[in-house]
Amino acid sequence: SQEKMKFLVIFALFIAFSNASVVFQNEWEEWKTLYGKVYRAEEELKRQYIWLENLKYVTQHNLEADEGKHTYKVDTNQFADLSNDEWRELMTSQVTRPTNQMSFCNMTFMTVGDHVIAPKNVDWRKEGYVTPVKDQKQCGSCWAFSTTGSLEGQHFKKTGKLVSLSEQNLVDCSMKEGNHGCQGGLMDLGFEYIFDNGGIDTESSYPYMAKNEPQCMYKRSNSGATLTGCVDIKRGSESALMKAVADVGPISVAIDAGHKSFQMYKSGVYYEPSCSSVKLDHGVLAVGFGADNGEDFWLVKNSWGPIWGMEGYIMMSRNRDNNCGIATQASYPLV
């Protein structure tokens, strides 16, 4: 009878849903174990709901990537229990230089015309210029990691010694230059502080605490590197950035990283059509460039630990109209 048929359909759906619930519950428990997540009882349901929404997004995106609609994959990574708003609040910060603010860097790196002669690919990690991936944790200090990254590279270029430099030193001590510690800052202002201060501590002598400490603990005797000035790359020019990365070494860059696609990035060449090239909220380090399956990319070192992305790195699209503003506010120190 029709009634019986209806009952069987509902029963089958109930069984399927129950099995799906068990599968999702198991996945959720595995994910929590993997990333060491523990919640209070009242928080657990909210986090699981957000995680399921993100899982849905990841599954959909990766199916589309398999169909050739995207050039990169995403994953339920350590940020999968955060909504995009929560995550932006936590992990990104204002790194856009106001247009009326003069840069401390008094030179601009330009190219003559747009036809740059540079190698097909560059990876400064292979030449010893780049320290292991670091983790800014829940502090908007990305700008400090970008600052140390480019100075670590230039210091290595000059001395042959790769010294890990102190982000905490910048977080605690560069307020006078206009930085705001865990609440954001600019790489150029980081360079300015190191110049004014006559140096920056080493990572080992001034370790990272992921919070604003009440006082500056810089000690000149522990200085790991100095700089004499810095250079801004011609605004918005990917060809100038390419030449700088090829000739100079790792370059500090600011990007728009505020999208769910970036939050969940796993691998492949990242292209985000809704990215801004002027509203920049994350400081990172361009350590090379190349092409992957015919897609030009910038090789970018992030500061969210080695479990995010490609062991802490992302390939960001190159020669696609300055996507995410990677060439908008790039600079490097002079050593």
Short mmCIF file of N, CA and C in Angstrom, two decimals, residues 37-120:
data_model
loop_
_atom_site.label_atom_id
_atom_site.label_comp_id
_atom_site.label_asym_id
_atom_site.label_seq_id
_atom_site.Cartn_x
_atom_site.Cartn_y
_atom_site.Cartn_z
N LYS A 37 41.87 19.54 19.94
CA LYS A 37 40.79 20.48 20.30
C LYS A 37 39.96 19.91 21.44
N VAL A 38 39.74 20.73 22.45
CA VAL A 38 38.87 20.35 23.58
C VAL A 38 37.96 21.53 23.86
N TYR A 39 36.65 21.28 23.98
CA TYR A 39 35.69 22.36 24.20
C TYR A 39 34.89 22.13 25.48
N ARG A 40 34.39 23.23 26.03
CA ARG A 40 33.38 23.12 27.09
C ARG A 40 32.10 22.60 26.45
N ALA A 41 31.28 21.93 27.27
CA ALA A 41 30.05 21.28 26.75
C ALA A 41 29.20 22.24 25.94
N GLU A 42 29.02 23.47 26.43
CA GLU A 42 28.12 24.41 25.74
C GLU A 42 28.72 24.93 24.43
N GLU A 43 30.04 24.79 24.30
CA GLU A 43 30.72 25.27 23.09
C GLU A 43 30.75 24.19 22.01
N GLU A 44 30.76 22.94 22.41
CA GLU A 44 30.97 21.81 21.50
C GLU A 44 30.01 21.80 20.31
N LEU A 45 28.71 21.96 20.59
CA LEU A 45 27.71 21.90 19.51
C LEU A 45 27.92 23.00 18.49
N LYS A 46 28.22 24.20 18.98
CA LYS A 46 28.44 25.34 18.08
C LYS A 46 29.64 25.05 17.16
N ARG A 47 30.72 24.56 17.76
CA ARG A 47 31.94 24.27 16.98
C ARG A 47 31.70 23.16 15.96
N GLN A 48 30.93 22.15 16.39
CA GLN A 48 30.65 21.03 15.49
C GLN A 48 29.79 21.50 14.31
N TYR A 49 28.86 22.39 14.58
CA TYR A 49 28.00 22.92 13.52
C TYR A 49 28.84 23.69 12.50
N ILE A 50 29.73 24.56 13.00
CA ILE A 50 30.59 25.34 12.10
C ILE A 50 31.51 24.40 11.30
N TRP A 51 32.04 23.40 11.99
CA TRP A 51 32.92 22.41 11.34
C TRP A 51 32.18 21.69 10.21
N LEU A 52 30.91 21.32 10.46
CA LEU A 52 30.11 20.64 9.41
C LEU A 52 29.89 21.56 8.21
N GLU A 53 29.61 22.84 8.49
CA GLU A 53 29.44 23.81 7.40
C GLU A 53 30.73 23.92 6.58
N ASN A 54 31.85 23.96 7.28
CA ASN A 54 33.15 24.05 6.59
C ASN A 54 33.47 22.76 5.83
N LEU A 55 33.08 21.62 6.40
CA LEU A 55 33.28 20.33 5.73
C LEU A 55 32.49 20.30 4.41
N LYS A 56 31.27 20.84 4.46
CA LYS A 56 30.42 20.91 3.26
C LYS A 56 31.10 21.77 2.19
N TYR A 57 31.63 22.93 2.63
CA TYR A 57 32.34 23.84 1.72
C TYR A 57 33.55 23.14 1.09
N VAL A 58 34.34 22.46 1.92
CA VAL A 58 35.56 21.77 1.46
C VAL A 58 35.21 20.69 0.44
N THR A 59 34.18 19.89 0.75
CA THR A 59 33.77 18.79 -0.14
C THR A 59 33.33 19.33 -1.49
N GLN A 60 32.49 20.37 -1.45
CA GLN A 60 31.97 21.01 -2.67
C GLN A 60 33.11 21.58 -3.51
N HIS A 61 34.00 22.35 -2.86
CA HIS A 61 35.11 23.00 -3.56
C HIS A 61 36.01 21.96 -4.23
N ASN A 62 36.35 20.90 -3.49
CA ASN A 62 37.28 19.90 -4.04
C ASN A 62 36.67 19.09 -5.18
N LEU A 63 35.34 18.87 -5.13
CA LEU A 63 34.65 18.24 -6.27
C LEU A 63 34.77 19.12 -7.50
N GLU A 64 34.56 20.43 -7.29
CA GLU A 64 34.68 21.39 -8.40
C GLU A 64 36.12 21.46 -8.92
N ALA A 65 37.09 21.37 -7.99
CA ALA A 65 38.50 21.39 -8.40
C ALA A 65 38.82 20.17 -9.28
N ASP A 66 38.24 19.02 -8.91
CA ASP A 66 38.43 17.81 -9.71
C ASP A 66 37.84 17.97 -11.11
N GLU A 67 36.81 18.81 -11.22
CA GLU A 67 36.21 19.08 -12.53
C GLU A 67 36.95 20.19 -13.28
N GLY A 68 38.02 20.70 -12.68
CA GLY A 68 38.81 21.73 -13.35
C GLY A 68 38.32 23.15 -13.13
N LYS A 69 37.41 23.34 -12.16
CA LYS A 69 36.86 24.69 -11.92
C LYS A 69 37.76 25.53 -11.01
N HIS A 70 38.63 24.88 -10.24
CA HIS A 70 39.59 25.60 -9.38
C HIS A 70 40.97 25.00 -9.59
N THR A 71 42.00 25.82 -9.33
CA THR A 71 43.37 25.34 -9.51
C THR A 71 44.00 24.93 -8.18
N TYR A 72 43.19 24.88 -7.11
CA TYR A 72 43.73 24.53 -5.79
C TYR A 72 42.70 23.75 -4.99
N LYS A 73 43.19 23.06 -3.95
CA LYS A 73 42.32 22.27 -3.07
C LYS A 73 42.27 22.91 -1.68
N VAL A 74 41.20 22.59 -0.95
CA VAL A 74 41.05 23.06 0.43
C VAL A 74 40.92 21.85 1.35
N ASP A 75 40.92 22.11 2.67
CA ASP A 75 40.96 21.01 3.62
C ASP A 75 40.35 21.46 4.95
N THR A 76 39.79 20.50 5.71
CA THR A 76 39.35 20.84 7.08
C THR A 76 40.59 20.86 7.96
N ASN A 77 41.27 22.01 7.95
CA ASN A 77 42.54 22.15 8.68
C ASN A 77 42.29 22.61 10.13
N GLN A 78 43.32 23.16 10.76
CA GLN A 78 43.18 23.53 12.18
C GLN A 78 42.19 24.68 12.41
N PHE A 79 41.76 25.36 11.32
CA PHE A 79 40.82 26.47 11.47
C PHE A 79 39.38 26.08 11.13
N ALA A 80 39.12 24.79 10.95
CA ALA A 80 37.81 24.34 10.45
C ALA A 80 36.67 24.48 11.46
N ASP A 81 36.99 24.78 12.72
CA ASP A 81 35.92 24.97 13.71
C ASP A 81 35.61 26.46 13.92
N LEU A 82 36.15 27.30 13.03
CA LEU A 82 35.91 28.74 13.13
C LEU A 82 35.13 29.23 11.93
N SER A 83 34.14 30.09 12.18
CA SER A 83 33.47 30.76 11.05
C SER A 83 34.49 31.70 10.43
N ASN A 84 34.23 32.12 9.19
CA ASN A 84 35.19 33.00 8.52
C ASN A 84 35.36 34.32 9.28
N ASP A 85 34.27 34.85 9.85
CA ASP A 85 34.35 36.10 10.63
C ASP A 85 35.24 35.93 11.86
N GLU A 86 35.02 34.83 12.57
CA GLU A 86 35.82 34.56 13.79
C GLU A 86 37.29 34.43 13.42
N TRP A 87 37.53 33.70 12.34
CA TRP A 87 38.89 33.44 11.91
C TRP A 87 39.61 34.72 11.48
N ARG A 88 38.88 35.57 10.75
CA ARG A 88 39.48 36.84 10.32
C ARG A 88 39.87 37.69 11.52
N GLU A 89 38.96 37.73 12.49
CA GLU A 89 39.20 38.48 13.73
C GLU A 89 40.47 37.99 14.44
N LEU A 90 40.67 36.69 14.40
CA LEU A 90 41.74 36.04 15.14
C LEU A 90 43.08 36.09 14.42
N MET A 91 43.05 35.82 13.10
CA MET A 91 44.29 35.53 12.38
C MET A 91 44.76 36.63 11.43
N THR A 92 43.90 37.57 11.10
CA THR A 92 44.34 38.61 10.17
C THR A 92 44.35 39.95 10.90
N SER A 93 45.02 40.92 10.34
CA SER A 93 45.07 42.25 10.95
C SER A 93 45.33 43.28 9.87
N GLN A 94 45.12 44.51 10.21
CA GLN A 94 45.26 45.60 9.25
C GLN A 94 46.73 45.78 8.87
N VAL A 95 47.08 45.53 7.61
CA VAL A 95 48.47 45.76 7.19
C VAL A 95 48.54 46.69 5.97
N THR A 96 47.45 47.41 5.70
CA THR A 96 47.44 48.34 4.57
C THR A 96 48.00 49.69 5.02
N ARG A 97 48.98 50.17 4.28
CA ARG A 97 49.52 51.49 4.62
C ARG A 97 48.57 52.58 4.13
N PRO A 98 48.15 53.48 5.01
CA PRO A 98 47.28 54.57 4.56
C PRO A 98 47.95 55.33 3.42
N THR A 99 47.16 55.73 2.43
CA THR A 99 47.75 56.35 1.23
C THR A 99 48.50 57.64 1.55
N ASN A 100 48.10 58.32 2.63
CA ASN A 100 48.77 59.60 2.95
C ASN A 100 50.01 59.40 3.83
N GLN A 101 50.30 58.15 4.20
CA GLN A 101 51.44 57.89 5.08
C GLN A 101 52.70 57.64 4.27
N MET A 102 53.72 58.44 4.54
CA MET A 102 55.00 58.26 3.86
C MET A 102 55.63 56.95 4.32
N SER A 103 56.26 56.26 3.38
CA SER A 103 56.96 55.03 3.75
C SER A 103 58.34 55.38 4.30
N PHE A 104 58.80 54.60 5.27
CA PHE A 104 60.17 54.77 5.78
C PHE A 104 61.17 54.43 4.68
N CYS A 105 60.81 53.48 3.82
CA CYS A 105 61.72 53.08 2.73
C CYS A 105 61.79 54.22 1.71
N ASN A 106 63.00 54.72 1.48
CA ASN A 106 63.10 55.92 0.62
C ASN A 106 63.59 55.59 -0.79
N MET A 107 63.54 54.29 -1.14
CA MET A 107 63.89 53.91 -2.51
C MET A 107 62.79 53.03 -3.07
N THR A 108 62.61 53.05 -4.38
CA THR A 108 61.62 52.19 -5.02
C THR A 108 62.30 51.30 -6.05
N PHE A 109 62.00 50.01 -5.98
CA PHE A 109 62.55 49.04 -6.93
C PHE A 109 61.64 49.04 -8.15
N MET A 110 62.18 49.42 -9.30
CA MET A 110 61.38 49.50 -10.53
C MET A 110 62.04 48.64 -11.60
N THR A 111 61.28 48.39 -12.67
CA THR A 111 61.88 47.72 -13.83
C THR A 111 61.67 48.63 -15.03
N VAL A 112 62.56 48.51 -16.00
CA VAL A 112 62.40 49.28 -17.23
C VAL A 112 61.50 48.47 -18.14
N GLY A 113 60.29 48.92 -18.35
CA GLY A 113 59.33 48.16 -19.15
C GLY A 113 58.86 46.94 -18.37
N ASP A 114 58.00 46.13 -18.97
CA ASP A 114 57.42 45.00 -18.26
C ASP A 114 58.02 43.67 -18.66
N HIS A 115 58.96 43.70 -19.61
CA HIS A 115 59.54 42.43 -20.06
C HIS A 115 60.79 42.13 -19.24
N VAL A 116 60.57 41.42 -18.16
CA VAL A 116 61.65 41.16 -17.22
C VAL A 116 62.36 39.87 -17.60
N ILE A 117 63.68 39.94 -17.64
CA ILE A 117 64.43 38.71 -17.87
C ILE A 117 64.76 38.13 -16.50
N ALA A 118 64.12 37.03 -16.18
CA ALA A 118 64.34 36.37 -14.89
C ALA A 118 64.26 34.87 -15.13
N PRO A 119 64.81 34.09 -14.20
CA PRO A 119 64.70 32.64 -14.38
C PRO A 119 63.24 32.17 -14.36
N LYS A 120 62.99 30.99 -14.88
CA LYS A 120 61.62 30.44 -14.90
C LYS A 120 61.11 30.13 -13.52
#
